[in-house]
Structures are given as structure tokens and as C-alpha cells.
CSV table of C-alpha atoms in Angstrom, one decimal:
chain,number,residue,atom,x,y,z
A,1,UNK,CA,167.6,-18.9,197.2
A,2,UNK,CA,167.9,-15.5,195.3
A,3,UNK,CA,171.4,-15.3,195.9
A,4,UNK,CA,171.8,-18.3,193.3
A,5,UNK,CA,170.7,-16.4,190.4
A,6,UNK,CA,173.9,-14.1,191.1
A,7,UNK,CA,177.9,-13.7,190.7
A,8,UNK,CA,178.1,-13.1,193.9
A,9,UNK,CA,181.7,-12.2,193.2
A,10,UNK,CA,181.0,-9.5,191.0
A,11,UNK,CA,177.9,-8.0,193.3
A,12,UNK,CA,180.1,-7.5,195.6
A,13,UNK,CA,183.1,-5.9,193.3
A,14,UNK,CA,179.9,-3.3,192.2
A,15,UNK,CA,178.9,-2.4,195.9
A,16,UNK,CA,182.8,-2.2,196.7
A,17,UNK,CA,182.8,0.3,193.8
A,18,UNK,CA,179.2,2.4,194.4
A,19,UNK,CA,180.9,2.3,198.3
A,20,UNK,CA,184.2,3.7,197.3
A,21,UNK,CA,185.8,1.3,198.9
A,22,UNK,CA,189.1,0.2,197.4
A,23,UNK,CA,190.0,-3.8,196.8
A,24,UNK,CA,193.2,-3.6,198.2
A,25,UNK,CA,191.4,-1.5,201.7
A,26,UNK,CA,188.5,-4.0,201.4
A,27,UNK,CA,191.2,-7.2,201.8
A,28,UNK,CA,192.9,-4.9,204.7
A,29,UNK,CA,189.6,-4.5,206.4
A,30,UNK,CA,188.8,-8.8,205.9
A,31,UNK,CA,192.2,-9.7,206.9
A,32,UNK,CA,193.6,-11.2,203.9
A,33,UNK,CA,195.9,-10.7,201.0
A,34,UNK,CA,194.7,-8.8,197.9
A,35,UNK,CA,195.2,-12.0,196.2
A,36,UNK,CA,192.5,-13.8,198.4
A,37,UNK,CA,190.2,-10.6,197.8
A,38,UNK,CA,190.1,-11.1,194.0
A,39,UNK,CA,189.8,-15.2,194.6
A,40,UNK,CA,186.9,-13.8,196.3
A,41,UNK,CA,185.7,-11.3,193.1
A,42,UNK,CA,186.2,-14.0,191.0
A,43,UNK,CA,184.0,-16.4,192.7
A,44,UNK,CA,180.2,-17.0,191.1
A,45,UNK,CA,179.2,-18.4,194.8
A,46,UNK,CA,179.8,-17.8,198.5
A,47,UNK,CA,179.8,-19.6,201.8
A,48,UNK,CA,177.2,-18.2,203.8
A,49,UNK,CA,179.4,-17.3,206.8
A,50,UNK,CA,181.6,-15.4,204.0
A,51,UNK,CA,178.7,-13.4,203.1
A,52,UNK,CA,177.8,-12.4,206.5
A,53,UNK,CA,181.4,-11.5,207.6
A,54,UNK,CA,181.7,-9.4,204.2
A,55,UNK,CA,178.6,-7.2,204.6
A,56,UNK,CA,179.3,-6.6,208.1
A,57,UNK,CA,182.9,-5.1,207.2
A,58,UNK,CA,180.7,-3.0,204.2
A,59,UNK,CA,177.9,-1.8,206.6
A,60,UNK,CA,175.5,-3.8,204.6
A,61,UNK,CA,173.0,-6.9,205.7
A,62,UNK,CA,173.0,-9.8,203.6
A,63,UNK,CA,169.3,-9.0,202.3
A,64,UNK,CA,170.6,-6.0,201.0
A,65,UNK,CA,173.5,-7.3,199.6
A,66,UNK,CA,171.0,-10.4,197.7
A,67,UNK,CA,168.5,-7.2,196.5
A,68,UNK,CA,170.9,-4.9,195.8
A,69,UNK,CA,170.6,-2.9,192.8
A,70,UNK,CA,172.4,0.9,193.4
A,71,UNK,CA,169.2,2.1,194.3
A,72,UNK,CA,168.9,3.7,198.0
A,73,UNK,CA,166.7,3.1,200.4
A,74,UNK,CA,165.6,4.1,203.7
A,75,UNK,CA,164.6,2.9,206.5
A,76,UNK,CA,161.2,2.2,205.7
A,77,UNK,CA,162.3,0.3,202.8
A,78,UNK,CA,161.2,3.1,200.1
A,79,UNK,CA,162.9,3.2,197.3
A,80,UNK,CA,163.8,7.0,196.9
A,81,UNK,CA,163.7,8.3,193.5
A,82,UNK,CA,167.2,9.6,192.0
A,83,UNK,CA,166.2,12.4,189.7
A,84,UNK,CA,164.2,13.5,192.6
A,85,UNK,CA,167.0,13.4,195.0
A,86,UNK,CA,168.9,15.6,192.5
A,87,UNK,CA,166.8,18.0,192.3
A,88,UNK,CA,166.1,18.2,195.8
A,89,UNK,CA,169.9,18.8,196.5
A,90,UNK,CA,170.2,21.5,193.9
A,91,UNK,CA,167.4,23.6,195.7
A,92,UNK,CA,168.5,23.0,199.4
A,93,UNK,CA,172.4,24.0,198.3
A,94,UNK,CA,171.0,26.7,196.0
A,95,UNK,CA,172.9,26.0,193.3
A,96,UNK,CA,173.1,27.4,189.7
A,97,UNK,CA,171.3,24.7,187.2
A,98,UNK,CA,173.6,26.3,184.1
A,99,UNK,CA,176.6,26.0,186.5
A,100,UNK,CA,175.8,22.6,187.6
A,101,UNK,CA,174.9,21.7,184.6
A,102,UNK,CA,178.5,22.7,183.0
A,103,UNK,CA,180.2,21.1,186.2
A,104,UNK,CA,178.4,17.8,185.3
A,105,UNK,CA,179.7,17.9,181.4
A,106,UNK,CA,176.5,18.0,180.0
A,107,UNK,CA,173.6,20.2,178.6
A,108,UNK,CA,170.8,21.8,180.4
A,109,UNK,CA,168.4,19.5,178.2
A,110,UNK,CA,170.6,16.5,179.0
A,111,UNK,CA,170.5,17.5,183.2
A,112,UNK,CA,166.5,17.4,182.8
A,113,UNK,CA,166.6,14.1,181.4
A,114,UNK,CA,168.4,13.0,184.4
A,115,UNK,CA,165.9,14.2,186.5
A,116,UNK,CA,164.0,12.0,185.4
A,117,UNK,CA,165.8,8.5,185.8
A,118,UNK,CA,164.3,7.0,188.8
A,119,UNK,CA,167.7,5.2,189.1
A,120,UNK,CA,171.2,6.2,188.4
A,121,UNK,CA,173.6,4.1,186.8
A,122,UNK,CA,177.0,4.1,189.3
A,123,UNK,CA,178.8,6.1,186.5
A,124,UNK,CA,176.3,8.7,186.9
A,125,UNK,CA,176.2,8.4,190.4
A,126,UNK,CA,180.0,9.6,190.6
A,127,UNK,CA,179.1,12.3,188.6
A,128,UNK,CA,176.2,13.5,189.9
A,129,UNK,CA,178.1,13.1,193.2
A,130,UNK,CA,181.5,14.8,192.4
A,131,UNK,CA,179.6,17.8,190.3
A,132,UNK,CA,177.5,18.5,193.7
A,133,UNK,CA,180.7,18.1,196.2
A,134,UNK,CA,179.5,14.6,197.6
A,135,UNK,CA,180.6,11.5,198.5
A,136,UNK,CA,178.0,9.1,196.5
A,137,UNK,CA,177.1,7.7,200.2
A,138,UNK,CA,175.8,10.6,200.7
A,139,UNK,CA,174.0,11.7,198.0
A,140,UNK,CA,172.4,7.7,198.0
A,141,UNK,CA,171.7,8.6,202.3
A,142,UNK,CA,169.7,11.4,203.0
A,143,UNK,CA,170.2,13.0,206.0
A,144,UNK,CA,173.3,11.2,207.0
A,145,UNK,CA,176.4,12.9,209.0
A,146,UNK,CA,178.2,12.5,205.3
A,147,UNK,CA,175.7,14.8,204.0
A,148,UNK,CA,175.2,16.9,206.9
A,149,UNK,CA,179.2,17.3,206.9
A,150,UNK,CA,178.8,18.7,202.8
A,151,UNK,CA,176.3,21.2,203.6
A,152,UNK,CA,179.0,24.0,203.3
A,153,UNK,CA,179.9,22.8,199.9
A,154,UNK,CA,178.6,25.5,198.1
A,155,UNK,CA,180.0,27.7,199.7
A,156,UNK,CA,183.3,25.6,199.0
A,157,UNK,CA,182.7,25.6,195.3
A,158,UNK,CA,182.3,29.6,195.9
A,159,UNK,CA,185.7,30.2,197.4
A,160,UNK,CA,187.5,27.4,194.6
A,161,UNK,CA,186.2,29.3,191.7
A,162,UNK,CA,187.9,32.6,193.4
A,163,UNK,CA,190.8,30.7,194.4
A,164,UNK,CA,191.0,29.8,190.6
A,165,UNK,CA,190.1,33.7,189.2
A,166,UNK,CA,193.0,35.0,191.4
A,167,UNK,CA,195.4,32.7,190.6
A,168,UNK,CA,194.4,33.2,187.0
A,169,UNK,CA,194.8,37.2,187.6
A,170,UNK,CA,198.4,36.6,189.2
A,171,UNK,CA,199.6,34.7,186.5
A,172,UNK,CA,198.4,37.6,183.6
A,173,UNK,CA,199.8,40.2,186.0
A,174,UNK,CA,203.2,38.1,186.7
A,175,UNK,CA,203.0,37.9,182.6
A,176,UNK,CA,202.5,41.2,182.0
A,177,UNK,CA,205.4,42.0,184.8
A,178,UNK,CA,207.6,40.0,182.9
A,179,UNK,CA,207.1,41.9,179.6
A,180,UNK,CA,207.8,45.4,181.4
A,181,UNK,CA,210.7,44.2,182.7
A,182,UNK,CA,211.8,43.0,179.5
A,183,UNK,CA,210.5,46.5,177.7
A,184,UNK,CA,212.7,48.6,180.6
A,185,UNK,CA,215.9,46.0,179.9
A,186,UNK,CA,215.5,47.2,176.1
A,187,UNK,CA,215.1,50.8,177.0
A,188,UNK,CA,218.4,50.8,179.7
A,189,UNK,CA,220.0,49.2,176.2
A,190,UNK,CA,219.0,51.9,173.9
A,191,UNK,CA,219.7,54.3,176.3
A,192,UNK,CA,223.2,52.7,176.9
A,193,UNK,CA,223.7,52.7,173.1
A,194,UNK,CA,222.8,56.7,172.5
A,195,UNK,CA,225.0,58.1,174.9
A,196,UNK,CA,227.8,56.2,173.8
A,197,UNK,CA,227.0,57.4,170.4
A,198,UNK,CA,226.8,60.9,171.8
A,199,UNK,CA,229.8,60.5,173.7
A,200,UNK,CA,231.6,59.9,170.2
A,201,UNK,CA,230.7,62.8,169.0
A,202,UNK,CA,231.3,65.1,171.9
């Protein structure tokens, strides 16, 4: 059996991990303490009826879980190509490939690399998947409610950016406020000062 030639402790922490799905939520979900859930982790085998109870509670089968690799698949069993995937979701949100590309922390050059990996690694997968405004469910289901639910992400990133060029206005304007008051306080004090010096003399 396949499964021998795995930890099946540790496949499981790294689909836990690409599924966003914290430990502590995980043990929750399976009815046990956090402590069993890492006895669990730890373990290089697993009981059959463990296995099957454990991908049920992940929305997996166990065939996935034996094959599984990061990679997404369809229905059909076709391995969908990651780079291709990217670039497919840049075009249908019509994003900015400079923006994006400065979102994801890396150069234009680097970006076109990626589009090129056939598979992500699940570091890249949570960037890719934070710098388009996705879950990495979604970005590893196509045409899933998780995705469908993101389509207005753009338009999300759109209103943030304002959000962030107002807020930046407000503070240079409550700045600048704050200098004017502090120029009229000066003034009212030089003011004070000459017509008490005028007063003298009068």
C-alpha cells in the first residue's frame, strides 16, 4: 500500500496547513484534545478507520489524501496547471500585473517565472492567494462558491487603497492643522507681548 511509503502524520499536518485549517479547530472538529491531535501529527502510521474519519471531517477521500501533493484537481482528475490558473485569475479580475506584482513582494520578471511553475509550493500558494484576495481553496477550486463569493475583490482592493489615500490625506491635513494652530498660539503671544510693550510707553 502507497500509504506506507508516507508519514502519514505529517501529510496530514500539510493538507491541515494548505486547508487553513487550524490544529487546535481540526481536534475540535475530531472530538479530541489538542494533545491527542498532535499524538496524531506525530504518528508515521494510521489505523485505517482513523484515516477515513479524518478525511471525512477535511472534505477529502482517502485516495486523495494517499496522492496528495498541493496540486488541484478537478473532477475529471486533471491536474490544473498553477501558473496557468494565475494567470487566468489576473485576466478575469482585470488586475494590474505591476500592482500585483508589487502586492505579491516580487518583480515583474520574478511573477513570469511563476507563471510558469506547474505546481506551487504552499508558501507560494498563500501568497499568490492573499496578493489576489483569496482563500487558497479557492484559488486551488475553480469555480467554487469560495471563488464565486471573491469575485468583487478587485473592486475590494479598489476601495482599500482609497480608504488608505484618505486616511493618509487626513493625517497630513490634521498635521498641518496642528502646525497653524501652533503658528496662531505664537502670533496671539507676540501680539500679547507688543501691546504690553506699547502700553508702557503710552
Amino acid at each position: 500500500m502507497q500509504s506506507s511509503l508516507i508519514h502519514m502524520g505529517q501529510r496530514l499536518k500539510q493538507i491541515l496547513k494548505q486547508k487553513k485549517i487550524k490544529i487546535i479547530d481540526f481536534a475540535k472538529m475530531a472530538g479530541f484534545t489538542n494533545q491527542i491531535a498532535h499524538y496524531h501529527l506525530r504518528n508515521s502510521d494510521m489505523k485505517r478507520v482513523n484515516l477515513e474519519r479524518f478525511c471525512e471531517i477535511i472534505g477529502i477521500t482517502p485516495d486523495e489524501f494517499i496522492r496528495w501533493n498541493g496540486t488541484m484537481q478537478l473532477a475529471n482528475g486533471k491536474n490544473i496547471h498553477h501558473g496557468n490558473r494565475l494567470q487566468h485569475l489576473i485576466a478575469e479580475k482585470g488586475l494590474n500585473k505591476s500592482k500585483l506584482a508589487e502586492r505579491l513582494n516580487m518583480s515583474r520578471r520574478t511573477m513570469y517565472n511563476v507563471f510558469e511553475k506547474e505546481t506551487f509550493s504552499p508558501d507560494e500558494l498563500d501568497r499568490v492567494a492573499r496578493g489576489l484576495d483569496i482563500t487558497p481553496e479557492a484559488f486551488l477550486n475553480p469555480g467554487t462558491a469560495q471563488e464565486t463569493r471573491q469575485t468583487d475583490s478587485e473592486e475590494m482592493m479598489m476601495l482599500r487603497e482609497k480608504y488608505y489615500k484618505i486616511l493618509e490625506e487626513h493625517t497630513q491635513l490634521l498635521k498641518s492643522y496642528t502646525a497653524l494652530k501652533d503658528d496662531v498660539l505664537k502670533m496671539k503671544k507676540e501680539l500679547a507681548t507688543l501691546r504690553k510693550g506699547k502700553a508702557k510707553k503710552g
